GROMACS .gro file of C-alpha atoms in nm:
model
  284
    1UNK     CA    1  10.666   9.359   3.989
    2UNK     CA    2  10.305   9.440   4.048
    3UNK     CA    3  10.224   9.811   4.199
    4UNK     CA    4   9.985   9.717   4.511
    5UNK     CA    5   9.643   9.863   4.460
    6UNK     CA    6   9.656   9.945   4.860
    7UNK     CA    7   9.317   9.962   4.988
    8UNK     CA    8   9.411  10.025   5.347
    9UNK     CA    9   9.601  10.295   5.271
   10UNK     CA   10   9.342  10.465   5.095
   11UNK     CA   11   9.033  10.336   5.314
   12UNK     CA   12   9.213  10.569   5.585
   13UNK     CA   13   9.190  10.874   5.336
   14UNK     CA   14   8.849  10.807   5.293
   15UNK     CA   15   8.768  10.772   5.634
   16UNK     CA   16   8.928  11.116   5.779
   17UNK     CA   17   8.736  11.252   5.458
   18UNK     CA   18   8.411  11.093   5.633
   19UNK     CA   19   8.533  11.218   5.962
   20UNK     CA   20   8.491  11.578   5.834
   21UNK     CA   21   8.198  11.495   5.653
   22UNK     CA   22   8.000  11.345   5.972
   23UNK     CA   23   8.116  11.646   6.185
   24UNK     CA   24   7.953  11.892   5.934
   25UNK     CA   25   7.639  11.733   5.894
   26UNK     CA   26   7.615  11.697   6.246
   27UNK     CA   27   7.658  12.093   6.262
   28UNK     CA   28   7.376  12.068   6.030
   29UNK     CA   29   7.129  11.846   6.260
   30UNK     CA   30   7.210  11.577   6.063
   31UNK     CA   31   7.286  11.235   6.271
   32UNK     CA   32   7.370  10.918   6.051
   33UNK     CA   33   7.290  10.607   6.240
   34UNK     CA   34   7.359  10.221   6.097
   35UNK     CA   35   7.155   9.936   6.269
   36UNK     CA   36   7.357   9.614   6.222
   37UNK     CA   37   7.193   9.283   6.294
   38UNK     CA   38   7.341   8.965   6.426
   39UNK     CA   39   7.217   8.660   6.441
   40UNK     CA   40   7.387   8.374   6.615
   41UNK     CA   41   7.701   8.327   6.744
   42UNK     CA   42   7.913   8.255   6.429
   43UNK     CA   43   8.296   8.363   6.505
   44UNK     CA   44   8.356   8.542   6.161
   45UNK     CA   45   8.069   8.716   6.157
   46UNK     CA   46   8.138   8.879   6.535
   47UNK     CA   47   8.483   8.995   6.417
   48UNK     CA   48   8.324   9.159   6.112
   49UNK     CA   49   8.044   9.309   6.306
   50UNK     CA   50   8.282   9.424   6.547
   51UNK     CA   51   8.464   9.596   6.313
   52UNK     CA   52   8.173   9.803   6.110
   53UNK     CA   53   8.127   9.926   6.511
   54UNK     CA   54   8.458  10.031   6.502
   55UNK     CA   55   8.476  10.205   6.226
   56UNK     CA   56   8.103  10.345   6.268
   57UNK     CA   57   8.260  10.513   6.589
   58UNK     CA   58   8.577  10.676   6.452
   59UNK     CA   59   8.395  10.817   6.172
   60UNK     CA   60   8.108  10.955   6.400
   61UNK     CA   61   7.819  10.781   6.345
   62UNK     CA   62   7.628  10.604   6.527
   63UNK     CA   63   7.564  10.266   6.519
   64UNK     CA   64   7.281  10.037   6.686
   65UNK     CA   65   7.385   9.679   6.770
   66UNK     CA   66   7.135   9.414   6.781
   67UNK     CA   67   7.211   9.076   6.876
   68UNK     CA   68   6.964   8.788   6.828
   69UNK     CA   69   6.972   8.437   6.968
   70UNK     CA   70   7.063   8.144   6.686
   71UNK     CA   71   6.750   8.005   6.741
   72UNK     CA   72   6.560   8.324   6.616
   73UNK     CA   73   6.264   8.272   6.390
   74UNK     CA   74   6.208   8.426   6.058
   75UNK     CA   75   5.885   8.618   6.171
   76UNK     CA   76   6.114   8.742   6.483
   77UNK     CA   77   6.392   8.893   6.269
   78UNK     CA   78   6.121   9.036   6.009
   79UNK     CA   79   5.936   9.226   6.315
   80UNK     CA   80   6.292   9.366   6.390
   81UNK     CA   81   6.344   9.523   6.024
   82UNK     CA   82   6.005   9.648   6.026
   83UNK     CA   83   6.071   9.849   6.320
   84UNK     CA   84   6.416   9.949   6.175
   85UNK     CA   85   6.221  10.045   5.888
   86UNK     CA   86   5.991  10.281   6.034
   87UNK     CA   87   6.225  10.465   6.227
   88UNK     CA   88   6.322  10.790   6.125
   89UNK     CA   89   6.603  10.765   6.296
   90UNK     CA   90   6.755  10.492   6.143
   91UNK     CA   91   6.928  10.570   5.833
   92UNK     CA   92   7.083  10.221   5.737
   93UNK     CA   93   7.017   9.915   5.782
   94UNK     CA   94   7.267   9.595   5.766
   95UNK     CA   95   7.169   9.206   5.867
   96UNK     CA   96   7.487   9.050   5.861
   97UNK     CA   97   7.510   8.732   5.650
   98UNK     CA   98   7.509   8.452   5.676
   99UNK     CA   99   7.172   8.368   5.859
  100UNK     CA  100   7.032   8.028   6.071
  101UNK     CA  101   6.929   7.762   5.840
  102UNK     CA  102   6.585   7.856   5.972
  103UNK     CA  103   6.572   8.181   5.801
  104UNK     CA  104   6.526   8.281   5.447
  105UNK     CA  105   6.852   8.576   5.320
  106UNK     CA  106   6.661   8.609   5.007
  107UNK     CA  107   6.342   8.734   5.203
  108UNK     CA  108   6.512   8.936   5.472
  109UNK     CA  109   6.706   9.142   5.185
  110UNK     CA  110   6.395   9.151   5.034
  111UNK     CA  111   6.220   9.321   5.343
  112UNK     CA  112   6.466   9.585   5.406
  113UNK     CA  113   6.364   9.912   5.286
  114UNK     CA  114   6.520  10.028   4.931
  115UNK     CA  115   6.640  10.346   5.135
  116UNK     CA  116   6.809  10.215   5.412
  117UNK     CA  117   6.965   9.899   5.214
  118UNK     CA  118   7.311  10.015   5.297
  119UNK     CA  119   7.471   9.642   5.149
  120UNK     CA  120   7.263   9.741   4.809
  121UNK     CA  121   7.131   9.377   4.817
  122UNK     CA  122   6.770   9.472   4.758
  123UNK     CA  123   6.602   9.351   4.414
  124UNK     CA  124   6.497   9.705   4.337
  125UNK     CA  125   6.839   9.861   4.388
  126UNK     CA  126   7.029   9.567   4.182
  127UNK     CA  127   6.750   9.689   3.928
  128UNK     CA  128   6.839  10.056   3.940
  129UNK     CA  129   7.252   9.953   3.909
  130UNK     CA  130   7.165   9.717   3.604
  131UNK     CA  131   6.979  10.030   3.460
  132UNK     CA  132   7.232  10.253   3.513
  133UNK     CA  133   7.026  10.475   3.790
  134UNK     CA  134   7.210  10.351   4.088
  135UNK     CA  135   7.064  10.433   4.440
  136UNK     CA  136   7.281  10.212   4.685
  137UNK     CA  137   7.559  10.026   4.557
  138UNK     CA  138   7.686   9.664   4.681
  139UNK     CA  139   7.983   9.777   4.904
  140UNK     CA  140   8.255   9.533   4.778
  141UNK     CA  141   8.199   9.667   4.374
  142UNK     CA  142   8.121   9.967   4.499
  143UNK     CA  143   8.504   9.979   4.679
  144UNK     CA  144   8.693   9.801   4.370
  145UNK     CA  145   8.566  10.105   4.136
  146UNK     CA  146   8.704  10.361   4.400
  147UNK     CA  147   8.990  10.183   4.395
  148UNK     CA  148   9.049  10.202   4.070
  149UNK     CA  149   8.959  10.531   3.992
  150UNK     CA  150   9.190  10.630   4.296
  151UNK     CA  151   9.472  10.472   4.122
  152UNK     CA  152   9.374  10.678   3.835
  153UNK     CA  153   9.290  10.358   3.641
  154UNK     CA  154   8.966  10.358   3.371
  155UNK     CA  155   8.820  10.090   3.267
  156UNK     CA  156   8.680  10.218   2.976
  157UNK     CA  157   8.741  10.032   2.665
  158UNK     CA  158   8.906   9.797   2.878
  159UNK     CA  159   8.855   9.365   2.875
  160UNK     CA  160   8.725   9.315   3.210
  161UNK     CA  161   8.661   8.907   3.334
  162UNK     CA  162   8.503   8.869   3.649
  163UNK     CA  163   8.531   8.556   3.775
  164UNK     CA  164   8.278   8.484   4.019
  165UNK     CA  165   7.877   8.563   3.953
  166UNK     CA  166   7.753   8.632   4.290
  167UNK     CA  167   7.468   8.882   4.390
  168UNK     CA  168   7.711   9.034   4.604
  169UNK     CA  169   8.016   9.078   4.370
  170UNK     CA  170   7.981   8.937   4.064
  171UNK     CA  171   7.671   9.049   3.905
  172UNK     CA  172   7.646   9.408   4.039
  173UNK     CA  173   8.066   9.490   3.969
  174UNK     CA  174   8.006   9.395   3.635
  175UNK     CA  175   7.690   9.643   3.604
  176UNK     CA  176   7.943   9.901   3.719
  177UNK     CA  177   8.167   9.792   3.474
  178UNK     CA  178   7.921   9.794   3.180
  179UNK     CA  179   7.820  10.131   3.329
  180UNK     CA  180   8.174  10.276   3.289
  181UNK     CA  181   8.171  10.158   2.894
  182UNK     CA  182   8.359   9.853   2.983
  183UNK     CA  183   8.334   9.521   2.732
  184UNK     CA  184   8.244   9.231   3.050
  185UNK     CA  185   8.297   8.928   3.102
  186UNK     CA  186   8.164   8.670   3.377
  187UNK     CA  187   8.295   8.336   3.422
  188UNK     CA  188   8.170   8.081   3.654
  189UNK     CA  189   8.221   7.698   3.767
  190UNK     CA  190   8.031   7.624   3.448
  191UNK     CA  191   8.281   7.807   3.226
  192UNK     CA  192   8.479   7.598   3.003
  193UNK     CA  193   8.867   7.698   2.918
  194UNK     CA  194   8.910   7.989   3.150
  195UNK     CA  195   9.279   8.057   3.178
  196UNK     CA  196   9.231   8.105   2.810
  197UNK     CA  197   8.966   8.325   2.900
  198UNK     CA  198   9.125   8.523   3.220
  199UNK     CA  199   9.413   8.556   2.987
  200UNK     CA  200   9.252   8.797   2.748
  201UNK     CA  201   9.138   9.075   3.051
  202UNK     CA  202   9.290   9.392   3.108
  203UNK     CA  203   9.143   9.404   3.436
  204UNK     CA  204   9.107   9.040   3.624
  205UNK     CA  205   8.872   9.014   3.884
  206UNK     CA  206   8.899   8.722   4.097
  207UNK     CA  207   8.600   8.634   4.357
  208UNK     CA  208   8.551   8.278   4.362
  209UNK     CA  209   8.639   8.194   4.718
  210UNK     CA  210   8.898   7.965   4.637
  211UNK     CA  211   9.254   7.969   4.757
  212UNK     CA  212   9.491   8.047   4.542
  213UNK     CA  213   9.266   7.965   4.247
  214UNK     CA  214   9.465   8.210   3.988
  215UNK     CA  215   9.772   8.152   3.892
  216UNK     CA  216  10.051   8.350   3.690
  217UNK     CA  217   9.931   8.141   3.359
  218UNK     CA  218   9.622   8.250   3.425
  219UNK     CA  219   9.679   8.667   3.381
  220UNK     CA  220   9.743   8.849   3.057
  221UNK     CA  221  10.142   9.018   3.144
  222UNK     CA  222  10.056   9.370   3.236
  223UNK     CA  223   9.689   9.280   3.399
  224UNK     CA  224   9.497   9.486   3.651
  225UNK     CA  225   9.415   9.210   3.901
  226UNK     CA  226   9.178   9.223   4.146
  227UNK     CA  227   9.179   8.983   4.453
  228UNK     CA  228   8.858   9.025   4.650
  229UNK     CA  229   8.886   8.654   4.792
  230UNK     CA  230   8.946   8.636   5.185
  231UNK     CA  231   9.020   8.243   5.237
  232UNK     CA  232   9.217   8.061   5.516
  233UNK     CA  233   9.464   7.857   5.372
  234UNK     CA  234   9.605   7.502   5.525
  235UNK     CA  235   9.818   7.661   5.764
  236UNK     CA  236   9.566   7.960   5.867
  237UNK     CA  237   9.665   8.166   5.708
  238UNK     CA  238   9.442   8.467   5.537
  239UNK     CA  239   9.501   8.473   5.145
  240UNK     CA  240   9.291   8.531   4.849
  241UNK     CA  241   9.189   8.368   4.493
  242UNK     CA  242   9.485   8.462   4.341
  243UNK     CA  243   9.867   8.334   4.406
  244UNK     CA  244  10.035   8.643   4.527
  245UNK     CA  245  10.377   8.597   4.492
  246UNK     CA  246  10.437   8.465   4.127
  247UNK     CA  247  10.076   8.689   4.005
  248UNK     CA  248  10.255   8.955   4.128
  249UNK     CA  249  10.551   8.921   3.887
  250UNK     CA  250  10.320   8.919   3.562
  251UNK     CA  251  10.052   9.138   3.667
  252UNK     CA  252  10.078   9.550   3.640
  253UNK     CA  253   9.884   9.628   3.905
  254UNK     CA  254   9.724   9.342   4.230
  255UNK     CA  255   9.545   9.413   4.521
  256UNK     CA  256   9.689   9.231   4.840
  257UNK     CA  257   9.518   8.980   5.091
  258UNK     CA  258   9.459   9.161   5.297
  259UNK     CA  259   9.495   9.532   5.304
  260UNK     CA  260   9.309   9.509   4.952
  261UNK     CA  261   8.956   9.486   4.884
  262UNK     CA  262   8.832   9.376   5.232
  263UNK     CA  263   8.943   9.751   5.449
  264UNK     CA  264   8.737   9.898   5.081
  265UNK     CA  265   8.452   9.765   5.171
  266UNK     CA  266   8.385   9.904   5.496
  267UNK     CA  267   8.489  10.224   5.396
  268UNK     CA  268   8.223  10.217   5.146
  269UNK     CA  269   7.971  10.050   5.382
  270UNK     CA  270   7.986  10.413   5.615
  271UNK     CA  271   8.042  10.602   5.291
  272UNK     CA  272   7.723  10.465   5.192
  273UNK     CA  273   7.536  10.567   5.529
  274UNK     CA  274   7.637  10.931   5.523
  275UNK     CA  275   7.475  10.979   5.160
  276UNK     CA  276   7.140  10.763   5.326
  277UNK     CA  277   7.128  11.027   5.627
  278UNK     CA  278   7.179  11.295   5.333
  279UNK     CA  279   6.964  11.237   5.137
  280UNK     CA  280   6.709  11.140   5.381
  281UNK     CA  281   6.714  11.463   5.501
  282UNK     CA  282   6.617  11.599   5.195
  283UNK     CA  283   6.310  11.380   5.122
  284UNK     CA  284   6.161  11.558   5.451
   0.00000   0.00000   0.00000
């Protein structure tokens, strides 16, 4: 049987660490503030929105909520940012995907300042992670490494396959990887034989968005996996890319849906903040 790689559990370590954190700096003059954008009315996106609030308040910092009709132009929501950017106060900055056909992700990442890009979305920070001189870190990656080196797991030397090659997992985990001396893989829809493929990792990382899309032949006996997939399936249900149950008898170590990845993220997300206010401060 599988250990669990518990990400609640240890998101609620890291956020009493960030609890403590917060109050010192705050002792220190030192305020962090998140501005999270939403635009529209989309029902996912509320709940998740919601719940950076939530977590923005326990920890202590302060969040600004901005809600914007769906209708919302492009030039409307850049005017916003630009004002985000140029206030000192302001330490990150989060629009909360995804956007209104009408308006363009690529250019609204794009327009977010480098230093208050707390989703680490921006060309020029991708750039920096590729090179190995990280600034701000895509949450999600950011929260599997933690993870893993919580569980006192290295993935040096290690076969890694990522399975997914998205801007917002895919790409920038396996930077991390590669940055940690790992030997990477990325597989994709174009990717021909990849169970015999996922079979070689040591560490399987699914992130496809596809229930149940791993199955037990698909993991090397004794595999890290790596779930970050958060899927309804026919009966409602929230599961992940891999197949839990019979996964969980060949792998050495899983992350559950949910309670895996997903409570990570967040954690990282303020995690992320407090080192913008930091560091902020000592630019001045």
């Amino acid at each position: 049987m599988a250990v669990k790689l518990d990400g609640k559990k240890l998101s609620i370590k890291l956020t009493n660490d960030l609890q403590v954190e917060t109050k010192t700096l705050k002792n220190q003059g030192i305020i962090p503030k998140l501005a999270v954008i939403l635009v529209g009315d989309d029902p996912a996106s509320r709940v998740y929105v919601r719940n950076k609030h939530r977590m923005a308040e326990k920890i202590g910092i302060e969040s600004l909520d901005l809600r914007l009709a769906k209708d919302t132009s492009e030039a409307e929501l850049l005017e916003k940012i630009a004002l985000l950017n140029n206030d000192p106060t302001i330490n990150g900055i989060l629009v909360q995907l995804p956007l209104p056909d009408q308006i363009n992700a690529d250019r609204i990442t794009k327009t977010i300042s480098p230093k208050k890009d707390v989703d680490g979305f921006h060309p020029y920070n991708l750039g920096r992670l590729f090179v190995n001189d990280p600034y701000a870190i895509p949450c999600t990656p950011n929260g599997i490494m933690y993870l893993l080196r919580e569980y006192g797991i290295s993935v040096d030397r290690k076969n890694v396959v990522i399975v997914g090659r998205s801007k917002i997992v895919g790409r920038p985990l396996a930077a991390l990887m590669l940055n940690q001396n790992a030997t990477v893989t990325v597989a994709h829809s174009h990717t021909k034989n990849l169970s015999e493929i996922t079979r070689q990792a040591d560490i399987l990382v699914a992130a496809v968005g596809r229930v149940n899309f791993i199955q037990a032949q698909d993991v090397k006996p004794g595999a890290i996996v790596i779930d970050v997939g958060i899927n309804r399936n026919a009966a409602g249900k929230l599961v992940g890319d891999v197949e839990q149950t019979e996964v969980g008898q060949v792998a050495g170590y899983l992350t559950p849906v949910p309670g895996g990845v997903g409570p990570m993220t967040i954690a990282m997300l303020m995690k992320q903040t407090i080192e913008f206010a930091k560091w902020s401060k000592q630019e001045k």
